[in-house]
Amino acid sequence: MDQHGAADGFVQLLNPEGDHVDSVTGPDGVTYAVDFTDDEYRGLYQDMVTVRRLDAEGVALQRQGELGLWASLLGQEAAQVGSGRALQPQDMAFPTYREHGVLYCRGIDPIMPFGLFRGVDQGGWDPNEFKFNQYTIVIGSQTLHATGYAMGVTMEGRTGSDDGEAVIAYFGDGASSQGEVNEAFVWSGVFNAPVVFFCQNNQYAISAAAERQTRVPLFRRAGGYGFPGIRVDGNDVLASYAVTRAALDHARHGQGPKLIEAYTYRMGAHTSSDDPTRYRMAGEVEAWKAKDPISRLKAFLVKQRIAGDDFFAQVEDDARKAALDLRERVLAMPDRQPVELFDHVYPTGSPELDAQRRWFTGYHASFDSTDG
Amino acid sequence: MITLGKALNHGLRRALEDDPKVVIMGEDVGKLGGVFRITDGLQKDFGENRVIDTPLAEAGIVGTAVGLAIRGFRPVCEIQFDGFVFPAYNQIVAQVAKMHYRSKGKLRLPITIRIPYGGGIGAVEHHSESPEAYFAHTPGLKVVTCSNPVDAYTMIQQAIASDDPVIFFEPKRRYWEKGEVDLDAPLSGAFPLHSARVVRPGGDATLLAYGPMVRVALDAASAAAEDGRELEVIDVRSLSPIDYPVIFESVRRTGRAVVVHEAPGNVGLGAEIAARITEECFYSLEAPVLRVTGYDIPYPAARIEEEYLPDLDRVLDAVDRSFGW
């Protein structure tokens, strides 16, 4: 167990060696446990391997010049798959720009965010269709959107039962310093909004270590806003699932917000534009490799004889095929037509913009006629 | 006869009645009815879920409105004073303005953000500013302002009913001006939200004004008429998009144009309007387009604000300069 985490009540069900405890009572007095079938355990493993493999494809595509940028989730698979699988179909998620694993767990085609990173669009999906908001790049802004959405859930009377709706807002340790995130905490507390704040403390905001953001463990901040906070081992998919599930159920039953600090580590760079060797030691990365979320679940599956070599080989092969399929479809993404620049600025249009579009179209046509 | 402020109140009431998804949110908008009483009595009649007293956090007001809009609500945010909008500026410019574009049209944010603006009420710092250019400059936002009770009543309803995000500037020093308003007038068929209106016809020069300056322009036109000059006054009303055909038609007839606004002149709405008139009406112009605006200074202290604000004399001075060209 992580020393820092242990000192502040780190909920863990699966340790780095793959040893699983049936239940843990957190410092919040809640007993956390999972009740998975063998199929479900294998499913979590498959999810994590797949999202890691797809993420690696994103990194590779960027390096090959096929994406303008990629924000890798490497190291955060357990936090994302654990929390993502805890969501019910009716729940709404508000991601940052790194929640590819949550997106995958929502059953969404993993190609969906690639348009943004390839530069053919800026997202372009309907949040309500997928119960998954568009990626938000300005740090922390989506926590207010999640809070407002959750207020709407309450106003529509959609909490208070097992099939009530809950909302989850993803953000990171860096975002925790943003005023808007703190406003979201204030509002959700005051309005008792059914929102779970899921902070992936991956230890870095680009180059700034978490110590630059806070003097107290982040989960403890919740107390000041009047709702519970809990720290979970974010590299433990079982604990991430259990803690998120409990918080979502708390929210959907109308009991208000919770803050989860998933204590994890960004194994890769902030984005493909970053060079982490400038601000952290290789030894630190190595130490976190020993806590890898996938290898510990694999160790558990082996020890418990839930899965064997055939299964692991099949998962690797399926993930490889999924990545290949993803790559082919990313390369086939059509570029947009220049005149589409002017589309969707306003739902009801604008005569000024119509005039600019007409001019632009004529300008382009003038080159065509020269060629002809 | 009702005041402009009361006309807004009636308009908001009708919007709440017409659409159960309309919610009003802001600081002190509930029990108090807002610091200018624009939402007076609405919480009492529509409840705390429709008229929401918020925490004191402007980014929170607009940011949660975004979430409510994603959920299908039609939020109407009140920013208490012009100078308090900046904590919400990030949400307005980076999120409200861009989400429709970001989603390739799949998401609409029908949010109205009401901002009392402008000076002339003897207020302390941050209570008298005219920040409209910041918003008019931002694609994805529509920006309008009313100058009289009739428009106040109609335009606030049109803004709320619009699927576009609308920044709705209210001329706070005209809140107490009275006019006849037909509260039963149907919204359909009303004068369009994004149209400019000729509020006084004239053939000698064109005065372009909006919000609190329309009254100043009308008074200047009355004074000029005594000297035999007929000034056409256009209430621009929509600051983004601007209804240029109405402006161009007028300036082609008069050959002279003076733009009036309270905001500093540098990179203000007047600069854009002057540029567009020059581009489109060059051969009709008898003089350069002139501007009468606030000076390029922070809004001054109350006891000298009259020196800052464009008034009748400064407008007539500009008209004289135009004719003397």
XYZ file of C-alpha atoms in Angstrom:
697
model
C 0.000 0.000 0.000
C 1.107 3.495 -0.780
C 2.502 5.204 2.283
C 0.940 8.598 1.605
C -2.340 6.984 0.843
C -2.223 4.743 3.858
C -1.734 7.687 6.154
C -4.899 9.263 4.872
C -7.192 6.295 4.487
C -6.599 4.866 1.109
C -9.321 2.429 0.118
C -7.760 -0.594 -1.482
C -9.212 -4.000 -2.320
C -6.444 -5.310 -4.529
C -2.814 -4.692 -3.707
C 0.031 -4.516 -6.235
C 0.797 -8.206 -5.640
C -2.716 -9.162 -6.678
C -3.984 -10.025 -3.213
C -7.658 -9.258 -2.838
C -9.427 -8.469 0.439
C -13.171 -9.035 0.451
C -14.084 -5.708 1.974
C -12.595 -2.617 3.497
C -14.236 -0.081 5.740
C -13.067 3.348 4.748
C -12.430 6.244 7.112
C -15.848 7.488 6.058
C -17.388 4.459 7.774
C -18.584 2.975 4.501
C -17.732 -0.638 3.831
C -16.457 -1.117 0.311
C -16.586 -4.425 -1.490
C -17.176 -5.850 -4.931
C -19.264 -8.819 -5.891
C -18.065 -9.724 -9.342
C -18.490 -12.965 -11.203
C -15.429 -14.466 -12.823
C -16.679 -13.187 -16.162
C -16.871 -9.695 -14.747
C -13.350 -9.872 -13.350
C -12.123 -10.994 -16.736
C -14.141 -8.209 -18.320
C -12.404 -5.555 -16.219
C -9.060 -6.964 -17.259
C -10.073 -6.954 -20.891
C -11.298 -3.356 -20.578
C -8.023 -2.159 -19.090
C -5.843 -3.964 -21.600
C -7.971 -2.704 -24.459
C -7.981 0.931 -23.401
C -4.235 0.811 -22.817
C -3.697 -0.663 -26.257
C -6.000 1.873 -27.930
C -4.235 4.632 -26.035
C -0.884 3.377 -27.292
C -2.305 3.601 -30.783
C -3.146 7.242 -30.097
C 0.438 7.887 -29.032
C 1.760 6.111 -32.121
C -0.579 7.931 -34.488
C 0.566 11.230 -33.058
C 4.217 10.300 -33.444
C 3.538 9.348 -37.045
C 1.990 12.731 -37.727
C -1.562 11.447 -37.997
C -2.803 13.242 -34.875
C -1.992 16.778 -33.868
C -1.968 15.813 -30.224
C -2.735 12.904 -27.959
C -3.408 12.955 -24.220
C -2.406 9.536 -22.951
C -4.207 7.827 -20.079
C -1.325 5.399 -19.469
C -1.300 4.396 -15.816
C -4.834 5.593 -15.130
C -6.682 2.591 -16.577
C -7.958 1.319 -13.232
C -9.339 4.683 -12.156
C -11.091 5.120 -15.488
C -12.361 1.594 -16.019
C -13.337 1.201 -12.361
C -15.316 4.421 -12.277
C -16.588 4.027 -15.829
C -17.978 0.549 -15.171
C -19.661 1.849 -12.003
C -21.842 4.165 -14.063
C -25.415 3.135 -14.738
C -26.882 3.715 -18.202
C -28.905 6.694 -16.976
C -25.892 8.414 -15.407
C -24.201 11.367 -17.088
C -20.439 11.801 -17.309
C -18.508 15.036 -17.754
C -14.953 14.150 -18.836
C -11.769 16.160 -19.200
C -9.840 15.431 -22.412
C -8.150 12.286 -21.056
C -11.108 10.048 -20.214
C -10.781 7.704 -23.181
C -11.172 4.774 -20.800
C -14.425 6.065 -19.370
C -15.654 6.724 -22.895
C -14.870 3.133 -23.805
C -16.754 1.835 -20.776
C -19.814 3.842 -21.785
C -19.968 1.615 -24.850
C -18.922 4.419 -27.171
C -16.897 3.764 -30.315
C -13.343 4.656 -29.261
C -12.836 6.587 -32.479
C -15.169 9.309 -31.237
C -12.542 11.625 -29.690
C -9.981 11.053 -32.426
C -11.531 13.706 -34.636
C -10.577 16.243 -31.997
C -6.995 15.034 -31.745
C -6.596 14.630 -35.502
C -7.960 18.092 -36.026
C -10.887 17.264 -38.278
C -13.338 18.571 -35.703
C -13.469 19.655 -32.069
C -15.412 16.718 -30.757
C -18.652 16.919 -32.586
C -20.750 14.561 -30.537
C -24.041 15.000 -28.759
C -23.495 14.678 -24.999
C -27.065 13.567 -24.447
C -26.900 10.801 -27.033
C -23.968 9.149 -25.280
C -24.553 10.386 -21.723
C -20.992 11.586 -22.055
C -20.259 15.263 -22.399
C -17.809 16.588 -24.932
C -14.200 16.717 -23.891
C -13.489 19.950 -22.046
C -10.036 21.382 -22.523
C -10.136 24.446 -20.291
C -9.156 22.915 -16.982
C -11.987 22.351 -14.519
C -14.781 24.140 -16.376
C -16.780 20.944 -16.789
C -17.228 20.524 -13.036
C -19.672 23.441 -13.101
C -21.459 21.959 -16.093
C -21.807 18.688 -14.217
C -23.121 20.511 -11.177
C -25.717 22.420 -13.203
C -26.766 19.247 -14.973
C -27.094 17.533 -11.592
C -29.204 20.424 -10.282
C -31.469 19.815 -13.263
C -31.725 16.131 -12.330
C -32.936 17.167 -8.884
C -35.322 19.767 -10.287
C -36.881 17.085 -12.471
C -37.296 14.825 -9.464
C -35.032 12.154 -10.901
C -33.275 11.215 -7.680
C -34.392 9.271 -4.653
C -34.570 5.713 -5.937
C -32.394 2.870 -7.174
C -32.995 3.973 -10.761
C -32.366 7.627 -9.974
C -29.857 9.538 -12.026
C -26.376 10.500 -10.935
C -23.698 12.645 -12.545
C -19.939 12.217 -12.481
C -17.438 15.013 -13.051
C -13.881 14.079 -13.925
C -10.996 16.395 -13.207
C -7.435 16.248 -11.952
C -5.114 17.419 -9.228
C -4.231 20.516 -11.236
C -7.875 21.419 -11.753
C -8.452 21.284 -8.022
C -6.805 24.705 -7.812
C -9.215 26.292 -10.262
C -11.774 28.716 -8.897
C -14.479 27.130 -10.999
C -13.874 23.721 -9.433
C -14.165 25.220 -5.987
C -17.348 26.988 -7.059
C -18.671 23.657 -8.273
C -18.003 22.236 -4.800
C -19.843 25.159 -3.198
C -22.830 24.870 -5.489
C -23.159 21.119 -5.342
C -23.003 21.265 -1.564
C -25.527 24.065 -1.264
C -27.961 22.474 -3.726
C -27.250 18.923 -2.593
C -26.693 18.079 -6.229
C -26.404 14.402 -7.260
C -22.857 14.704 -8.554
C -19.718 12.693 -7.875
C -16.474 14.616 -8.245
C -13.932 12.105 -9.455
C -10.461 13.570 -9.123
C -7.729 11.528 -10.728
C -4.742 12.716 -8.789
C -2.136 11.578 -11.273
C 0.503 13.572 -9.367
C 1.203 16.091 -12.123
C -0.380 19.086 -13.800
C 1.942 18.984 -16.787
C 5.169 19.617 -14.835
C 3.746 20.869 -11.526
C 3.694 18.211 -8.845
C 0.537 17.818 -6.773
C 2.312 19.493 -3.840
C 2.144 22.716 -5.856
C -1.664 22.499 -5.827
C -2.480 21.672 -2.254
C -1.284 21.519 1.343
C -3.860 18.922 2.311
C -4.843 15.651 0.689
C -7.336 16.656 -1.993
C -10.151 14.423 -0.782
C -10.138 16.258 2.541
C -11.209 19.449 0.864
C -14.734 18.060 0.544
C -15.301 18.509 4.254
C -14.986 22.243 3.917
C -17.783 22.245 1.382
C -20.038 20.070 3.472
C -19.913 16.700 1.787
C -17.862 13.519 2.164
C -14.520 12.918 0.547
C -12.689 9.629 0.164
C -9.342 8.592 -1.218
C -9.093 5.413 -3.214
C -6.179 3.564 -4.688
C -6.658 4.698 -8.259
C -4.501 1.861 -9.540
C -6.889 -0.662 -8.027
C -9.768 -1.217 -10.427
C -11.844 -3.056 -7.818
C -11.616 -0.322 -5.214
C -12.134 2.379 -7.847
C -15.282 0.603 -8.909
C -16.558 0.050 -5.371
C -15.957 3.580 -4.175
C -17.450 5.144 -7.299
C -20.451 2.846 -7.234
C -21.169 3.796 -3.635
C -20.793 7.504 -4.345
C -23.046 7.315 -7.409
C -25.676 5.436 -5.436
C -25.399 8.008 -2.655
C -26.067 10.721 -5.253
C -28.851 8.926 -7.094
C -30.686 8.442 -3.844
C -30.664 12.195 -3.314
C -28.015 12.188 -0.612
C -25.821 14.724 -2.341
C -22.318 15.009 -3.712
C -19.112 13.176 -2.865
C -15.524 13.812 -3.747
C -13.377 10.853 -4.728
C -9.641 11.281 -4.987
C -8.314 8.447 -7.081
C -4.646 8.310 -6.170
C -2.832 7.277 -9.317
C 0.040 8.157 -11.574
C 0.366 9.533 -15.064
C 2.922 7.073 -16.447
C 3.315 8.919 -19.713
C 3.701 12.522 -20.712
C 0.991 15.119 -20.079
C 0.365 15.067 -23.793
C 2.426 14.182 -26.826
C 3.838 17.732 -26.649
C 5.336 17.185 -23.207
C 8.731 15.919 -22.063
C 8.425 14.604 -18.514
C 12.145 13.843 -18.215
C 12.618 17.552 -17.533
C 10.719 17.480 -14.252
C 10.662 13.979 -12.785
C 13.143 11.245 -12.057
C 13.120 7.915 -13.829
C 13.199 6.180 -10.439
C 9.842 7.655 -9.538
C 8.276 6.268 -12.680
C 9.846 2.877 -11.999
C 8.400 2.825 -8.489
C 4.928 3.419 -9.849
C 5.382 0.722 -12.488
C 5.441 -1.739 -9.615
C 1.913 -0.621 -8.784
C 0.650 -1.033 -12.314
C -3.134 -1.435 -12.429
C -3.192 -4.123 -15.100
C -0.422 -6.363 -13.812
C -1.975 -6.515 -10.348
C -5.349 -7.602 -11.726
C -3.589 -10.156 -13.895
C -1.784 -11.478 -10.826
C -5.106 -11.774 -9.048
C -6.733 -13.594 -11.960
C -3.830 -16.043 -12.089
C -3.700 -16.639 -8.337
C -7.431 -17.204 -8.181
C -7.314 -19.362 -11.320
C -9.950 -17.131 -12.917
C -7.989 -16.836 -16.107
C -5.106 -18.558 -17.799
C -2.675 -18.083 -20.630
C -5.238 -18.687 -23.343
C -7.412 -15.924 -22.008
C -4.556 -13.454 -21.695
C -3.367 -14.235 -25.195
C -6.866 -13.806 -26.559
C -7.261 -10.448 -24.817
C -3.958 -9.229 -26.254
C -4.945 -10.382 -29.699
C -8.378 -8.783 -29.526
C -6.867 -5.526 -28.293
C -4.325 -5.557 -31.083
C -7.080 -6.071 -33.631
C -9.175 -3.294 -32.094
C -6.189 -0.966 -32.289
C -5.532 -1.897 -35.905
C -9.155 -1.293 -36.762
C -9.028 2.034 -34.950
C -5.882 3.041 -36.821
C -7.390 2.241 -40.198
C -10.514 4.207 -39.445
C -8.574 7.188 -38.097
C -6.507 7.310 -41.268
C -9.717 7.189 -43.295
C -11.317 10.088 -41.437
C -12.381 12.548 -44.078
C -11.106 16.101 -43.876
C -13.871 18.623 -43.849
C -14.754 20.940 -46.680
C -13.421 24.488 -46.264
C -16.869 26.042 -46.394
C -17.836 24.028 -43.320
C -15.853 26.604 -41.365
C -19.050 28.581 -41.165
C -21.363 25.791 -40.032
C -22.907 25.575 -36.588
C -21.773 28.879 -35.163
C -25.359 29.746 -34.244
C -28.424 27.509 -34.044
C -30.494 30.211 -35.744
C -27.783 31.456 -38.102
C -26.543 34.956 -38.754
C -26.900 37.151 -41.847
C -23.377 38.463 -41.285
C -21.990 34.951 -41.282
C -24.066 34.037 -44.322
C -22.442 36.942 -46.140
C -18.968 35.771 -45.112
C -19.779 32.253 -46.286
C -20.941 33.577 -49.665
C -17.789 35.618 -50.049
C -15.607 32.688 -49.054
C -17.371 30.414 -51.506
C -16.876 32.910 -54.293
C -13.241 33.384 -53.354
C -12.636 29.644 -53.575
C -14.551 29.435 -56.827
C -12.319 32.118 -58.306
C -9.370 29.718 -58.068
C -11.386 26.939 -59.687
C -12.205 29.117 -62.677
C -8.515 30.008 -63.095
C -7.688 26.313 -63.249
C -10.462 25.725 -65.774
C -47.442 53.404 -18.564
C -44.776 51.134 -17.080
C -41.070 51.537 -16.559
C -38.423 49.731 -18.594
C -37.559 47.731 -15.487
C -41.157 46.681 -14.972
C -41.438 45.795 -18.658
C -38.515 43.412 -18.222
C -40.229 41.969 -15.178
C -43.401 41.346 -17.194
C -41.374 39.837 -20.025
C -39.585 37.455 -17.667
C -42.892 36.499 -16.091
C -44.361 35.676 -19.455
C -41.305 33.629 -20.395
C -41.669 31.634 -17.173
C -45.354 31.077 -17.937
C -44.812 30.108 -21.562
C -42.077 27.513 -21.070
C -41.674 25.319 -17.978
C -38.006 24.836 -18.861
C -37.215 28.510 -18.310
C -35.359 29.103 -15.046
C -34.039 32.389 -13.696
C -30.834 32.279 -11.709
C -28.622 34.885 -10.123
C -27.559 36.677 -7.007
C -30.478 38.068 -4.990
C -33.021 37.423 -7.751
C -35.407 35.544 -5.460
C -36.681 37.026 -2.244
C -35.160 40.415 -2.955
C -36.278 40.502 -6.578
C -32.804 41.559 -7.699
C -30.949 44.688 -6.707
C -32.933 46.554 -9.382
C -36.130 44.573 -8.652
C -36.248 43.270 -12.210
C -37.266 39.815 -10.939
C -39.584 41.198 -8.275
C -42.271 38.739 -7.228
C -41.218 35.985 -9.630
C -39.858 33.562 -7.044
C -42.997 33.983 -4.977
C -45.155 33.006 -7.941
C -42.948 30.402 -9.632
C -41.055 28.860 -6.734
C -37.441 28.384 -5.766
C -36.794 25.845 -8.536
C -37.726 28.326 -11.258
C -36.231 31.467 -9.747
C -33.011 30.443 -8.060
C -31.092 32.507 -5.538
C -27.537 31.422 -6.271
C -24.313 31.499 -4.305
C -22.249 34.593 -4.915
C -20.164 33.294 -7.795
C -20.615 34.499 -11.344
C -18.652 31.701 -12.995
C -20.895 29.357 -11.058
C -24.030 31.067 -12.320
C -23.053 30.726 -15.957
C -21.249 27.384 -15.581
C -24.206 25.692 -13.934
C -26.485 27.310 -16.513
C -24.465 25.471 -19.166
C -25.130 22.183 -17.378
C -28.812 22.984 -17.006
C -28.987 23.843 -20.707
C -27.350 20.524 -21.628
C -30.058 18.929 -19.515
C -32.735 20.731 -21.561
C -33.432 23.777 -19.437
C -33.536 27.341 -20.752
C -31.634 29.345 -18.137
C -31.820 33.098 -17.757
C -28.816 34.297 -15.772
C -28.662 37.645 -14.075
C -25.250 39.212 -13.633
C -25.807 41.825 -10.976
C -23.674 44.570 -12.548
C -21.640 44.979 -15.727
C -18.339 45.029 -13.853
C -19.108 41.703 -12.172
C -19.375 39.688 -15.363
C -15.664 38.996 -15.659
C -15.466 36.058 -13.252
C -17.977 34.453 -15.646
C -16.109 35.556 -18.749
C -14.312 32.242 -19.142
C -17.554 30.278 -19.061
C -19.251 32.668 -21.475
C -16.445 32.926 -24.016
C -14.866 29.465 -23.777
C -17.981 27.370 -23.183
C -21.303 29.108 -23.867
C -20.088 30.624 -27.136
C -18.388 27.508 -28.457
C -20.374 24.432 -27.468
C -22.704 24.523 -30.447
C -19.740 24.758 -32.812
C -17.755 22.177 -30.843
C -20.624 19.726 -31.114
C -21.093 20.353 -34.847
C -24.535 21.691 -34.118
C -25.729 18.757 -32.035
C -25.954 20.741 -28.808
C -27.813 23.983 -28.281
C -27.352 26.225 -25.286
C -30.379 28.518 -25.169
C -28.973 30.637 -22.366
C -29.804 34.297 -21.850
C -27.382 36.325 -19.768
C -28.853 39.597 -18.543
C -26.375 42.333 -17.667
C -27.406 45.773 -16.399
C -24.839 48.110 -17.945
C -23.726 51.677 -18.376
C -23.214 54.673 -16.157
C -25.030 57.758 -15.114
C -26.391 56.509 -11.806
C -23.687 57.823 -9.511
C -22.358 54.407 -8.625
C -19.025 53.212 -7.251
C -16.411 51.465 -9.375
C -17.453 48.363 -11.391
C -21.123 49.416 -11.463
C -21.174 51.650 -14.559
C -19.274 49.868 -17.305
C -20.155 49.074 -20.898
C -18.449 45.763 -21.724
C -20.529 44.935 -24.818
C -17.593 44.871 -27.241
C -15.942 41.959 -25.418
C -18.984 39.853 -26.156
C -19.830 41.189 -29.598
C -16.280 40.238 -30.579
C -16.900 36.608 -29.643
C -18.356 34.353 -32.354
C -21.122 32.145 -31.058
C -22.719 34.790 -28.875
C -25.515 37.071 -29.878
C -25.615 40.431 -28.167
C -28.602 42.727 -27.897
C -29.641 45.750 -25.891
C -32.934 47.527 -25.403
C -33.521 51.247 -25.067
C -37.192 51.564 -24.163
C -39.963 49.705 -22.305
C -41.638 48.272 -25.401
C -38.419 46.716 -26.667
C -37.488 45.604 -23.163
C -40.703 43.609 -22.871
C -40.446 42.032 -26.293
C -36.716 41.549 -26.630
C -36.231 39.752 -23.329
C -38.883 37.232 -24.358
C -37.341 36.833 -27.803
C -33.888 36.384 -26.308
C -35.123 33.661 -23.977
C -37.087 31.929 -26.738
C -34.050 31.972 -29.041
C -31.944 28.832 -29.244
C -28.840 31.003 -29.474
C -26.916 32.115 -26.406
C -27.855 35.772 -25.996
C -26.084 38.426 -23.953
C -28.836 40.851 -23.014
C -27.601 44.279 -21.959
C -30.038 46.369 -19.953
C -29.511 50.159 -19.817
C -29.655 50.517 -16.074
C -30.047 54.260 -16.013
C -33.157 53.907 -18.201
C -34.791 51.323 -15.904
C -37.125 54.045 -14.618
C -38.144 55.482 -17.999
C -41.791 54.928 -18.760
C -43.698 53.937 -21.855
C -46.920 52.346 -23.055
C -46.454 48.585 -23.370
C -49.089 46.210 -24.734
C -48.578 43.254 -22.422
C -50.944 41.113 -24.498
C -49.081 41.602 -27.756
C -48.177 38.235 -29.289
C -44.489 37.459 -29.564
C -44.905 36.026 -33.032
C -44.900 38.824 -35.551
C -43.090 41.158 -33.172
C -40.261 43.307 -34.484
C -37.326 40.897 -34.943
C -34.745 40.646 -32.177
C -31.764 41.233 -34.418
C -33.116 44.145 -36.436
C -32.103 47.758 -36.116
C -34.890 50.297 -36.020
C -35.198 53.843 -37.299
C -36.634 55.578 -34.243
C -36.657 59.080 -35.736
C -36.563 59.666 -39.482
C -34.481 62.431 -40.986
C -32.569 63.111 -44.166
C -29.534 65.189 -43.194
C -27.367 62.862 -41.091
C -27.627 59.513 -39.361
C -27.138 59.077 -35.615
C -26.441 55.496 -34.566
C -26.960 54.641 -30.914
C -28.051 51.791 -28.674
C -29.161 51.167 -25.118
C -28.866 54.199 -22.847
C -27.527 56.421 -25.652
C -30.678 56.214 -27.775
C -32.346 58.753 -25.494
C -29.325 61.047 -25.850
C -29.406 60.703 -29.633
C -33.130 61.442 -29.777
C -32.681 64.537 -27.627
C -29.826 65.652 -29.853
C -32.022 65.155 -32.928
C -34.753 67.277 -31.367
C -32.262 70.029 -30.616
C -30.795 69.840 -34.127
C -34.260 70.116 -35.627
C -34.600 73.509 -33.979
C -31.549 74.536 -36.009
C -33.074 73.128 -39.153
C -31.149 69.871 -39.323
C -33.141 66.658 -39.614
C -31.173 63.822 -38.032
C -32.195 60.239 -38.526
C -31.776 58.208 -35.342
C -31.230 54.466 -35.569
C -31.505 52.278 -32.501
C -28.979 49.571 -33.389
C -30.567 47.137 -30.834
C -28.601 44.081 -31.962
C -24.852 44.412 -31.429
C -24.076 40.947 -32.746
C -25.057 40.498 -35.434
C -25.524 44.140 -36.413
C -28.347 44.835 -38.835
C -26.204 46.607 -41.403
C -28.738 46.881 -44.263
C -30.820 49.332 -42.232
C -27.703 51.359 -41.394
C -26.348 51.369 -44.938
C -29.699 52.414 -46.411
C -29.852 55.378 -44.060
C -26.261 56.506 -44.549
C -26.554 56.267 -48.347
C -29.465 58.715 -48.059
C -27.926 61.120 -45.546
C -24.242 60.901 -46.466
C -23.223 61.474 -42.848
C -23.031 59.179 -39.834
C -22.209 59.632 -36.158
C -21.990 56.611 -33.864
C -22.629 57.108 -30.161
C -21.815 54.757 -27.301
C -20.740 54.946 -23.671
C -17.983 52.368 -23.934
C -14.453 53.585 -24.670
C -13.976 54.322 -28.348
C -10.822 52.282 -28.858
C -11.764 49.015 -30.607
C -15.392 49.599 -29.679
C -18.607 48.917 -31.585
C -18.352 52.381 -33.153
C -15.050 51.486 -34.764
C -16.542 48.404 -36.394
C -19.665 50.216 -37.532
C -17.565 53.066 -38.959
C -15.355 50.612 -40.816
C -18.301 48.787 -42.309
C -20.026 52.004 -43.370
C -16.795 53.133 -45.002
C -16.506 49.846 -46.874
C -20.089 49.769 -48.050
C -21.112 53.423 -48.429
C -17.848 55.095 -49.428
C -19.200 56.987 -52.426
C -22.235 58.192 -50.486
C -20.251 59.727 -47.657
C -19.900 63.499 -47.403
C -17.728 63.186 -44.300
C -15.882 60.488 -42.365
C -17.960 58.491 -39.936
C -17.479 60.132 -36.545
C -17.705 58.600 -33.106
C -18.915 60.027 -29.817
C -17.878 57.614 -27.094
C -16.463 57.283 -23.637
C -12.796 58.163 -23.366
C -10.152 55.440 -23.251
C -9.956 55.453 -19.487
C -11.281 53.201 -16.749
C -14.795 54.265 -15.866
C -14.341 57.387 -13.716
C -15.580 58.268 -10.245
C -19.221 59.199 -9.974
C -18.838 62.915 -9.371
C -17.097 63.417 -12.692
C -18.835 60.723 -14.739
C -20.871 63.367 -16.564
C -17.602 64.493 -18.149
C -17.087 60.972 -19.461
C -20.538 60.139 -20.732
C -21.518 61.250 -24.225
C -24.263 63.855 -23.927
C -26.387 66.012 -26.143
C -23.728 68.678 -26.591
C -21.005 66.236 -27.560
C -23.317 64.576 -30.062
C -24.254 67.919 -31.599
C -20.598 68.894 -31.687
C -19.884 65.780 -33.715
C -22.806 66.530 -36.011
C -21.398 70.019 -36.534
C -17.999 68.573 -37.367
C -19.594 66.220 -39.839
C -21.366 69.068 -41.600
C -18.238 71.202 -41.506
C -16.119 68.619 -43.263
